[in-house]
CSV table of C-alpha atoms in Angstrom, one decimal:
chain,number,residue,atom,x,y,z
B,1,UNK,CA,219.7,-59.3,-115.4
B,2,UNK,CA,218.3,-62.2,-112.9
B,3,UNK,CA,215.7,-61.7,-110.5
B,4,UNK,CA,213.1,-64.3,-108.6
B,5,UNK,CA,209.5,-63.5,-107.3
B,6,UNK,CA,206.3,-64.9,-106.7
B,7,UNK,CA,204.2,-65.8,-109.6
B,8,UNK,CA,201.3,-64.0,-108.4
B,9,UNK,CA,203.2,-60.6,-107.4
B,10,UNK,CA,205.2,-60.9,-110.7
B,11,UNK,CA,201.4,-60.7,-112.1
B,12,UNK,CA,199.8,-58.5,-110.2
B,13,UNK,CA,202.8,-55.8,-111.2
B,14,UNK,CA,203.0,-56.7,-114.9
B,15,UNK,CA,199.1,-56.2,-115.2
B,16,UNK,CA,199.1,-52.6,-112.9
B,17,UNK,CA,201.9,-51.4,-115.7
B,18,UNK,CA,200.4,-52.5,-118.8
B,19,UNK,CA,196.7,-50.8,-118.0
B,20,UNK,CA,198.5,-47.9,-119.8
B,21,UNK,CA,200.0,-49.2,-122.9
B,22,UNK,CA,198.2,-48.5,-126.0
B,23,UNK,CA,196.4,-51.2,-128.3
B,24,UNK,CA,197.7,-49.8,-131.3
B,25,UNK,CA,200.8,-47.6,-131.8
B,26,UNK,CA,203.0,-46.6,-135.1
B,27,UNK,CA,205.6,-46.9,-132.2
B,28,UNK,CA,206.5,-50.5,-131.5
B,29,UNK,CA,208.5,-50.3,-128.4
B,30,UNK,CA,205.6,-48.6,-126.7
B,31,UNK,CA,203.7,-51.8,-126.3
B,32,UNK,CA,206.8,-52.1,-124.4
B,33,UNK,CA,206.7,-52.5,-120.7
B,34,UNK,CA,210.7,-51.9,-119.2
B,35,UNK,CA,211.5,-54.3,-115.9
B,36,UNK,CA,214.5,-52.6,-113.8
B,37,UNK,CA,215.9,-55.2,-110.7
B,38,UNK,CA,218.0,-53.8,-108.4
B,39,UNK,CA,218.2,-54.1,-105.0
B,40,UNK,CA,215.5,-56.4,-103.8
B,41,UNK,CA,213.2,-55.1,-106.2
B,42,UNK,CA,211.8,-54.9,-109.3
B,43,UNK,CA,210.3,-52.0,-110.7
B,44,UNK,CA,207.8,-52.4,-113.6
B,45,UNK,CA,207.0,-49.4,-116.1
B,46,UNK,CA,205.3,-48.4,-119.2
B,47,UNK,CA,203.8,-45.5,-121.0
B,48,UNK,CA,201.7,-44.0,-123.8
B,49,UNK,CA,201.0,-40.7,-125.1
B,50,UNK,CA,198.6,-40.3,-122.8
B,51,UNK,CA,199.7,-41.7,-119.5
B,52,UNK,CA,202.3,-43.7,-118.0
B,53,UNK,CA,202.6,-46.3,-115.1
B,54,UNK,CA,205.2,-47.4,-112.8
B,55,UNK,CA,205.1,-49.8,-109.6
B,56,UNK,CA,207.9,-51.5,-107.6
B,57,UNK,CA,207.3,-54.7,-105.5
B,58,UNK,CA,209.7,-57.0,-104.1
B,59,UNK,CA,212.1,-59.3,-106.1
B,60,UNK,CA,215.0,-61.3,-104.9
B,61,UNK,CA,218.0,-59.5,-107.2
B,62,UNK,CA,220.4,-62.1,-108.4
B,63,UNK,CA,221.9,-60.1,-110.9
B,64,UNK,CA,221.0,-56.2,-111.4
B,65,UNK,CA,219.2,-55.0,-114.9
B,66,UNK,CA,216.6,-53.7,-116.9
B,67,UNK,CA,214.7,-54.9,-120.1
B,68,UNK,CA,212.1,-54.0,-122.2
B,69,UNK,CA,209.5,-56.5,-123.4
B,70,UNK,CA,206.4,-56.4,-125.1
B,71,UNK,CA,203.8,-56.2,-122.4
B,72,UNK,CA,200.9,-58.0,-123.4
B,73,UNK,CA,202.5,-60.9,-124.2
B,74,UNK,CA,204.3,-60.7,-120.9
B,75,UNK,CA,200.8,-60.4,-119.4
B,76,UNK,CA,199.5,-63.4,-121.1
B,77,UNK,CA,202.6,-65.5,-120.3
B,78,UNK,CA,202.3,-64.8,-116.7
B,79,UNK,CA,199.0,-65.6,-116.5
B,80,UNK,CA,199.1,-69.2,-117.4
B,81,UNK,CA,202.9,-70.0,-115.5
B,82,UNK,CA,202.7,-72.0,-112.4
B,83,UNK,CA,202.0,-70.7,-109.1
B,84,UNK,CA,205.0,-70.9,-107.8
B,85,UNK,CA,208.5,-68.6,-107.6
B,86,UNK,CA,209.1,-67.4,-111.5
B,87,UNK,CA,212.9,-67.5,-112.2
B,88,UNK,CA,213.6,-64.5,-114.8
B,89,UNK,CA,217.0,-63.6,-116.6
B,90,UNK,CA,218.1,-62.0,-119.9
B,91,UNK,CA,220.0,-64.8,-121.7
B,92,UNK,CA,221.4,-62.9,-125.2
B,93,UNK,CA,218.4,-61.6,-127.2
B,94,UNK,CA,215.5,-63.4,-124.9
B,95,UNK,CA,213.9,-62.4,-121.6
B,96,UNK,CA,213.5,-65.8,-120.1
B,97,UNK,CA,211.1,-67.0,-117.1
B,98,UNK,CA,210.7,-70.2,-115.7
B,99,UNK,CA,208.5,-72.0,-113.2
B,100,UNK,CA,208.1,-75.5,-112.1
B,101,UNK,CA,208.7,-76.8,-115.8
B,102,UNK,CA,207.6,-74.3,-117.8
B,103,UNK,CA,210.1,-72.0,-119.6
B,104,UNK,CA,209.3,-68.8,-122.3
B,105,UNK,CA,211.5,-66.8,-124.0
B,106,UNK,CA,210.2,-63.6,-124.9
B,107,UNK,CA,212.1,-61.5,-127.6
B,108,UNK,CA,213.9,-58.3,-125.8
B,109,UNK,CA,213.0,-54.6,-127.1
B,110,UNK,CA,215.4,-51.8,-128.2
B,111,UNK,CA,216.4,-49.3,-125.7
B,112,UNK,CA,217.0,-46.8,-128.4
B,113,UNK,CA,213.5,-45.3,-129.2
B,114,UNK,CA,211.9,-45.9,-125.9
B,115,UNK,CA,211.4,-42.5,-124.2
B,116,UNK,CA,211.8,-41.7,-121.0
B,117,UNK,CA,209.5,-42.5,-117.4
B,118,UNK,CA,208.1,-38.9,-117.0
B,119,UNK,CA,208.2,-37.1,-113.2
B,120,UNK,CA,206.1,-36.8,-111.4
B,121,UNK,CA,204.7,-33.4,-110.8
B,122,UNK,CA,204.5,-31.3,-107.8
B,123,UNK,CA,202.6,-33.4,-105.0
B,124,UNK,CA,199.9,-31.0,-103.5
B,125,UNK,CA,198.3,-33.1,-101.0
B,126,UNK,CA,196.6,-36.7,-100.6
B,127,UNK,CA,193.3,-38.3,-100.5
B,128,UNK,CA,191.2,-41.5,-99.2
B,129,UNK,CA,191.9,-43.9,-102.0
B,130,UNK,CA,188.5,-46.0,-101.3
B,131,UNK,CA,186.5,-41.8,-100.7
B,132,UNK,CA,188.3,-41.2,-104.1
B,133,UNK,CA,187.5,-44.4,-106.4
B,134,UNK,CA,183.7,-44.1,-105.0
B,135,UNK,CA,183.6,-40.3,-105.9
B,136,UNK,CA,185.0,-40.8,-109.1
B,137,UNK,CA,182.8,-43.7,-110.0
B,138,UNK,CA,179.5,-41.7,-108.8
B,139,UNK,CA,180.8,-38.5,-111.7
B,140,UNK,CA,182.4,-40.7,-114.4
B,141,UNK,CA,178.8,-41.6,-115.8
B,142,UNK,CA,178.1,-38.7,-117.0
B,143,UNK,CA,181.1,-37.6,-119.0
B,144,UNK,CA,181.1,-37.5,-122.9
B,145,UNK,CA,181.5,-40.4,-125.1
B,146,UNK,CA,181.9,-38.0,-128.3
B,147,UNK,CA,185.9,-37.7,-129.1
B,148,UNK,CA,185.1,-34.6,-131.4
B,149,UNK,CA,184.5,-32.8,-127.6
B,150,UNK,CA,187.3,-34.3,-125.5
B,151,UNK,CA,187.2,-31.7,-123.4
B,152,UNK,CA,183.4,-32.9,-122.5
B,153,UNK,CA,184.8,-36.7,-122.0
B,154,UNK,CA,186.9,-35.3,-118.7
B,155,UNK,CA,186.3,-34.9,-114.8
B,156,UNK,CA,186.3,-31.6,-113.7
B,157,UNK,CA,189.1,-31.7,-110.8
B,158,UNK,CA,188.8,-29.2,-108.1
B,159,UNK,CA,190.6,-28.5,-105.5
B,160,UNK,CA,189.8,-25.6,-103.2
B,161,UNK,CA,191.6,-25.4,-99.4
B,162,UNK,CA,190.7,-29.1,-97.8
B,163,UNK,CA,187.4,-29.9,-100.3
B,164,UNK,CA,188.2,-31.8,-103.8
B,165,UNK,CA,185.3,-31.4,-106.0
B,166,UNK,CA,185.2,-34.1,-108.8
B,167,UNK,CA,182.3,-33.3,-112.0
B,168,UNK,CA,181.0,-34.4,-115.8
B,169,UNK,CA,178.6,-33.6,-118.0
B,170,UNK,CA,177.7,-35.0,-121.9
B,171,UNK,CA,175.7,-31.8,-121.8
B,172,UNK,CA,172.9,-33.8,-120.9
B,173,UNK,CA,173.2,-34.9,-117.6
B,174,UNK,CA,176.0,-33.1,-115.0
B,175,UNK,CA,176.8,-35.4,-111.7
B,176,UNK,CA,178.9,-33.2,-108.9
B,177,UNK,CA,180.7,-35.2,-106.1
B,178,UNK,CA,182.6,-33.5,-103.0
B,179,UNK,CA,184.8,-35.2,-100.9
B,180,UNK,CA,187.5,-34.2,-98.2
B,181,UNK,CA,191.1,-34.6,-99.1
B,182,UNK,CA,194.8,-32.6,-97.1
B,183,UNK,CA,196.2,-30.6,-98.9
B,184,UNK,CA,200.1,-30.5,-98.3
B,185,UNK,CA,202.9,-32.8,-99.4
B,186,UNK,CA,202.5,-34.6,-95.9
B,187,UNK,CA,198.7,-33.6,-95.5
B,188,UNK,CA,197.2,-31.1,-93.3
B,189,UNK,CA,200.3,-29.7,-91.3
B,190,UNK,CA,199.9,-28.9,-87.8
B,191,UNK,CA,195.7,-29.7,-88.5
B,192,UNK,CA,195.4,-26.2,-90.5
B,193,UNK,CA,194.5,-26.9,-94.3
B,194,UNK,CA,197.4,-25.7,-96.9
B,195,UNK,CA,196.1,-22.9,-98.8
B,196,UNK,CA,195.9,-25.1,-102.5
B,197,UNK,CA,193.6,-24.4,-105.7
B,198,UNK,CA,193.5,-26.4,-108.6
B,199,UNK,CA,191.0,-26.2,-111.8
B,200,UNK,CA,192.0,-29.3,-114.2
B,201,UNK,CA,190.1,-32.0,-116.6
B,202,UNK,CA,191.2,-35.3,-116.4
B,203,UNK,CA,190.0,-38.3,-119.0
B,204,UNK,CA,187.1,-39.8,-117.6
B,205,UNK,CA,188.4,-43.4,-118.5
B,206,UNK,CA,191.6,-42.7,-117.5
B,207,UNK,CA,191.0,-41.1,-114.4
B,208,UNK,CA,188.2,-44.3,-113.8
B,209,UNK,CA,191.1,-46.6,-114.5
B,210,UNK,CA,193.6,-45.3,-112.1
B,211,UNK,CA,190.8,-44.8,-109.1
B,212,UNK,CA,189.7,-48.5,-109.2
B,213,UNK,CA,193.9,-49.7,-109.6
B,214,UNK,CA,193.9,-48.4,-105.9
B,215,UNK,CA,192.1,-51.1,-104.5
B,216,UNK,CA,194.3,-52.0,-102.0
B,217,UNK,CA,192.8,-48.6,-99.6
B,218,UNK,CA,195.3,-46.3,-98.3
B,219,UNK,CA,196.2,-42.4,-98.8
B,220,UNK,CA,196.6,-41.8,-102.5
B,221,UNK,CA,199.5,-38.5,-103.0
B,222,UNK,CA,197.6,-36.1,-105.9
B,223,UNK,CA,200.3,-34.0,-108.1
B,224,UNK,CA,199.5,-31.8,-111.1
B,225,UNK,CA,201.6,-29.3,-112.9
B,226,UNK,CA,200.4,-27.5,-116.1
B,227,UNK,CA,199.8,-30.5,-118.3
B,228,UNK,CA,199.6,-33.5,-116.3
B,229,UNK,CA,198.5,-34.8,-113.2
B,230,UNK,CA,200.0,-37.7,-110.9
B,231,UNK,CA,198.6,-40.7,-108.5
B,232,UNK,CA,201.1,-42.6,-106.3
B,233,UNK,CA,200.4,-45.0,-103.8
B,234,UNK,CA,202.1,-48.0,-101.6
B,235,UNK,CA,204.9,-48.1,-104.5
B,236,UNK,CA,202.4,-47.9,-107.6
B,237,UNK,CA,202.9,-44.4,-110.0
B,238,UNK,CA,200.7,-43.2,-112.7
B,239,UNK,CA,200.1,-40.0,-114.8
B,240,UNK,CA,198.2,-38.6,-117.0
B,241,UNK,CA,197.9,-35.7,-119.7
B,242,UNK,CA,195.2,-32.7,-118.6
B,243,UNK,CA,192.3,-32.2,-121.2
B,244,UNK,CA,192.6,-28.8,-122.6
B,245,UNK,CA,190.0,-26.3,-121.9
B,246,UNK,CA,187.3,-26.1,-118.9
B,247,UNK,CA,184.4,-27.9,-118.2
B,248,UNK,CA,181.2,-25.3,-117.8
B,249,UNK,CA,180.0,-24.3,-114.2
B,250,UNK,CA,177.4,-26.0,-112.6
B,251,UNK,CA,176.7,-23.6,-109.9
B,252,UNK,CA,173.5,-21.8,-111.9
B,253,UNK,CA,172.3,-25.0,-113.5
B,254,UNK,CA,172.0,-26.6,-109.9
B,255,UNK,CA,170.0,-23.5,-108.1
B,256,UNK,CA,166.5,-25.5,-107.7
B,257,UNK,CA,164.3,-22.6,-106.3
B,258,UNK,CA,160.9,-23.6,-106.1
B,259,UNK,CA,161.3,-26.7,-107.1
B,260,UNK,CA,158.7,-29.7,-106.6
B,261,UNK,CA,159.9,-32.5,-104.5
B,262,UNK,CA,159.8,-36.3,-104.5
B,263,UNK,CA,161.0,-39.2,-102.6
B,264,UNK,CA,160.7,-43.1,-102.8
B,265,UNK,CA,162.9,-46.1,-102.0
B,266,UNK,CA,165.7,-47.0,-104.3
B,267,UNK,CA,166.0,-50.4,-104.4
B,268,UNK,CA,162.3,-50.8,-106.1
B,269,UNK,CA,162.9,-47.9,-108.1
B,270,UNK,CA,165.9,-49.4,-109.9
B,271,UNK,CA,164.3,-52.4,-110.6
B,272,UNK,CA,161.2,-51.2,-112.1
B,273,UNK,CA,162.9,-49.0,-114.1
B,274,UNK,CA,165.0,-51.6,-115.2
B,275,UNK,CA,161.8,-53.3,-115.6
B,276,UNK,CA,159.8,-50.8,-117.5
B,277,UNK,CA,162.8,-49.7,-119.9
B,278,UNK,CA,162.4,-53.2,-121.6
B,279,UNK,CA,160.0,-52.2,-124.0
B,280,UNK,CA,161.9,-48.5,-124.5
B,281,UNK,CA,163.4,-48.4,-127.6
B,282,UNK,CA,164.0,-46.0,-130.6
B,283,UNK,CA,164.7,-43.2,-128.4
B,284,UNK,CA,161.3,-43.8,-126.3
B,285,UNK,CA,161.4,-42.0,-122.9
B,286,UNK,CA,160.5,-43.5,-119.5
B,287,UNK,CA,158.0,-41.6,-117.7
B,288,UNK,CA,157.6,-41.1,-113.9
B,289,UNK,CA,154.3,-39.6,-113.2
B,290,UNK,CA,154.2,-38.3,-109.2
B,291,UNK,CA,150.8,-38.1,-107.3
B,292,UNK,CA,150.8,-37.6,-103.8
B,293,UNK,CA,151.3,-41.5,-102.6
B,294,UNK,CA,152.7,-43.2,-105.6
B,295,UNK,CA,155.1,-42.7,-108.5
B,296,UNK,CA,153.9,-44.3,-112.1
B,297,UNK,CA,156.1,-45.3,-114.0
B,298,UNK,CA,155.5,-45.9,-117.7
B,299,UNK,CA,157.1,-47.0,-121.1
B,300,UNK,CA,156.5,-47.9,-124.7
B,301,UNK,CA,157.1,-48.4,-128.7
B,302,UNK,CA,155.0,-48.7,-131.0
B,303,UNK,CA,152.3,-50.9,-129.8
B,304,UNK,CA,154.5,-52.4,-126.3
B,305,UNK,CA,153.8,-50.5,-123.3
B,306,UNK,CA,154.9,-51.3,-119.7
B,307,UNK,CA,154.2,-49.7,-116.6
B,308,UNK,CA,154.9,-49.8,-112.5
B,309,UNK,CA,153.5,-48.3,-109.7
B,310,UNK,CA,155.6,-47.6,-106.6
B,311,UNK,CA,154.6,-45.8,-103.2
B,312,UNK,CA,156.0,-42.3,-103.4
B,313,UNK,CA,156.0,-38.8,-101.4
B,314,UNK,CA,155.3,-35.7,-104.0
B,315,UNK,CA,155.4,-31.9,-102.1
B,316,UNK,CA,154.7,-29.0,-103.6
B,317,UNK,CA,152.1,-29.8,-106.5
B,318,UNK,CA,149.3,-32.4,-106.9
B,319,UNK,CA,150.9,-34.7,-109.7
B,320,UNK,CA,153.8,-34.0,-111.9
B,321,UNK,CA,155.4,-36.1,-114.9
B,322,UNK,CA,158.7,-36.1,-116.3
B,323,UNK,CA,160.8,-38.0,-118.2
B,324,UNK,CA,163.9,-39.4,-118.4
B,325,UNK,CA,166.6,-40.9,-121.4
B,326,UNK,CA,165.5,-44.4,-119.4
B,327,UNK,CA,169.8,-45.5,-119.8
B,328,UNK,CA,170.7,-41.8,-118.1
B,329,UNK,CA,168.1,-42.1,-115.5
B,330,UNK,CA,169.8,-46.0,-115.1
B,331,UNK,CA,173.4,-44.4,-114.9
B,332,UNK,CA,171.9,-41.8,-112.5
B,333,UNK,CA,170.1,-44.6,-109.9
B,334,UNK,CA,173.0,-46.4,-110.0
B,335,UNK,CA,175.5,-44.0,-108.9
B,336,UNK,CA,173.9,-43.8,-105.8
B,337,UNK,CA,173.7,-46.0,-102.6
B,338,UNK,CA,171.8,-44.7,-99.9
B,339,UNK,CA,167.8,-46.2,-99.4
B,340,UNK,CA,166.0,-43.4,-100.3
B,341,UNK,CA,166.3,-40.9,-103.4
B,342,UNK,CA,165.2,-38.0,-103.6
B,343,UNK,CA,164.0,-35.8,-107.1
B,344,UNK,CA,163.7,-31.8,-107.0
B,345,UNK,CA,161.8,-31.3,-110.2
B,346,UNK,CA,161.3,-27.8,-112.2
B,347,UNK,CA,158.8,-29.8,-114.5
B,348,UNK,CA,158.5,-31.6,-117.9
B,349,UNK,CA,161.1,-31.0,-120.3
B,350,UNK,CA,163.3,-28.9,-117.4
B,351,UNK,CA,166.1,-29.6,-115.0
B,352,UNK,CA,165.5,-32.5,-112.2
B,353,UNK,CA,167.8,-33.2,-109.7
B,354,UNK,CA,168.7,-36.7,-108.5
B,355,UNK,CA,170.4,-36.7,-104.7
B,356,UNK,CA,170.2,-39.8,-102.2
B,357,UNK,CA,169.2,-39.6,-98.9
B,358,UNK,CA,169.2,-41.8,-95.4
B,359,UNK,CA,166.3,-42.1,-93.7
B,360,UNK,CA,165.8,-39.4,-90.6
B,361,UNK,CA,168.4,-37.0,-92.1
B,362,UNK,CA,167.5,-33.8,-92.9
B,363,UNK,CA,167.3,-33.5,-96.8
B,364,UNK,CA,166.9,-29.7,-96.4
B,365,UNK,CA,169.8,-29.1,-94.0
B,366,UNK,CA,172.4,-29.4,-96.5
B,367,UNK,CA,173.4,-29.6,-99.9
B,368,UNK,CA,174.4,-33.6,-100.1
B,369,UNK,CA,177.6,-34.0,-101.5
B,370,UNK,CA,176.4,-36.8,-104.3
B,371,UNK,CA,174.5,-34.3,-106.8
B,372,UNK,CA,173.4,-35.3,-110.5
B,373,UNK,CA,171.5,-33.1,-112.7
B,374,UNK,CA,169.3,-34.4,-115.5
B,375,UNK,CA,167.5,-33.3,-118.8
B,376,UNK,CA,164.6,-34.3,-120.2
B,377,UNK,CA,165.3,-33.4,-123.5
B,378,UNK,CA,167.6,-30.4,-125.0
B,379,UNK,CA,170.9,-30.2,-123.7
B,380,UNK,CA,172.2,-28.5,-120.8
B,381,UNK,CA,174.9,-26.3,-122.1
């Protein structure tokens, strides 16, 4: 095996792979990323329990093979060679790659115990890659950190005719985000949606992980089968094992009837609460007292208190004060880009919704598709 590429591109590739391979494993080769050249290119792959990555990018092919490596240290000898073209070949029992000078010989894997690349499954449509990596960055703060409920450390993924509807909750907090996506192999044929349902939970880091690896924009191919779901795009393959079981139902829990409602900017609301929070410690809340023309908001332990006022609109009562885990209410604000958010409240120690608006759109015409519940205090399931 011989191959030549560009330093940078050898890079890039080599770090997409090894985002999958796990830190520690009481299987060496999978630390193991396998390089295949063939053809004018070189296809990088590795894999986990979990999840499994494979991309192919351009590689002049001098002499066609594959080798497995261990990836990391791949990773960190690729980040310091030259920036110029990397020559690569298997000479006996070494991978060796060479730039401008520098040469490394890397110690070559067994072949025998590494399992094999799996399938992808069933492509059922595709989806904004940039639409996608916001929506899933907007849900992913509110999943579980507790691995005794895995099932709780997912995204809900939806799929219902042309709408995808991504969701998380710790029990405490539950953020909803909708987005458009075409169903189909080849998208929307003949501009009617493909009649496709899908109910599946997805890790939360994994699925944040693959998301923000699609920088590059594009249409990103979505496939799922019974136990795992697939991402493919421009020559770059991942999947990963479904969560068992289902996330709860946020329909009920997000019916505000005769709620209270409150607006004021964002940008001075994240930075007072930022502000404020300093002095919120040993489980302390932050408070937000509405009145009709300002929002208060206060802190405190022990004998530190801070507060904050802000201008504010309040309908539907005279005052009203609730309050918030001060790092949820953070994660919350900070999901959320538009100037103006908007609260419904059902009063102290109840749901609150947290939704963003634009100024001169109609908050009441529809239900935005950025949604994230809160809780005061118990949980919410």
């Amino acid at each position: 095996m011989e191959f030549r590429i560009e330093r940078s591109a050898l890079t890039d590739a080599v770090a997409w792979a090894a985002r999958v391979l796990p830190t520690r494993s009481p299987v060496p080769v999978l630390g193991g990323l396998l390089l295949e050249a063939a053809d004018g290119r070189l296809r990088i792959s590795g894999l986990d329990y979990e999840a499994s990555a494979c991309i192919e990018v351009e590689a002049e092919t001098v002499r066609a093979g594959k080798v497995l490596v261990m990836g990391r240290r791949l990773l960190d000898v690729c980040r310091v060679l030259p920036e110029r073209v990397v020559e690569c070949a298997v000479e006996g029992s070494r991978f060796s790659l060479a730039s401008d000078g520098a040469r490394f010989g890397l110690s070559v894997l067994p072949f025998d115990d590494y399992p094999a690349l799996p399938s992808l499954p069933k492509v059922l449509g595709e989806v904004d890659a940039d639409e996608f990596a916001a929506a899933v960055a907007h849900v992913a703060v509110a999943a579980g950190r507790d691995d005794t409920l895995p099932t709780l450390t997912g995204i809900r993924l939806s799929l219902d005719g042309d709408t995808m509807t991504l969701a998380a909750t710790d029990r405490y907090r539950f953020a909803v985000r909708t987005l458009a996506w075409k169903p189909g192999a080849d998208g929307v044929r003949a501009g009617v949606p493909a009649e496709v349902s899908a109910d599946v939970v997805v890790s939360a880091r994994r699925l944040t992980e693959i998301a923000r690896s699609f920088g590059r924009g594009g249409m990103v191919r979505l496939a799922l089968d019974g136990g795992s779901a697939g991402f493919e795009l421009a020559g770059m393959r991942t999947t990963v094992r479904l969560l068992d079981g289902r996330l709860p139902r946020h329909d009920k829990l997000f019916a505000m009837t005769g709620a209270v409602t409150a607006e004021t900017d964002r940008a001075p609301l994240v930075e007072a609460a930022k502000r404020v929070a300093v002095v919120a410690e040993g489980g302390s809340p932050l408070h937000l007292a509405f009145s009709d023309g300002s929002v208060l908001l206060q802190a405190g332990y022990e004998d530190d208190v801070a507060s904050q006022r802000l201008p504010a609109v309040l309908e539907g009562a005279d005052e009203l004060t609730v309050a918030f885990n001060p790092a949820y209410l953070m994660d919350a604000l900070g999901s959320f880009g538009t100037p103006v958010i908007r609260f419904e409240l059902m009063g102290p120690g109840q749901r609150a919704m947290v939704t963003g608006r634009t100024p001169g759109a109609d908050a009441e015409s529809s239900r935005p598709a950025h949604q994230h519940l809160l809780m005061s205090a118990k949980p919410l399931v």
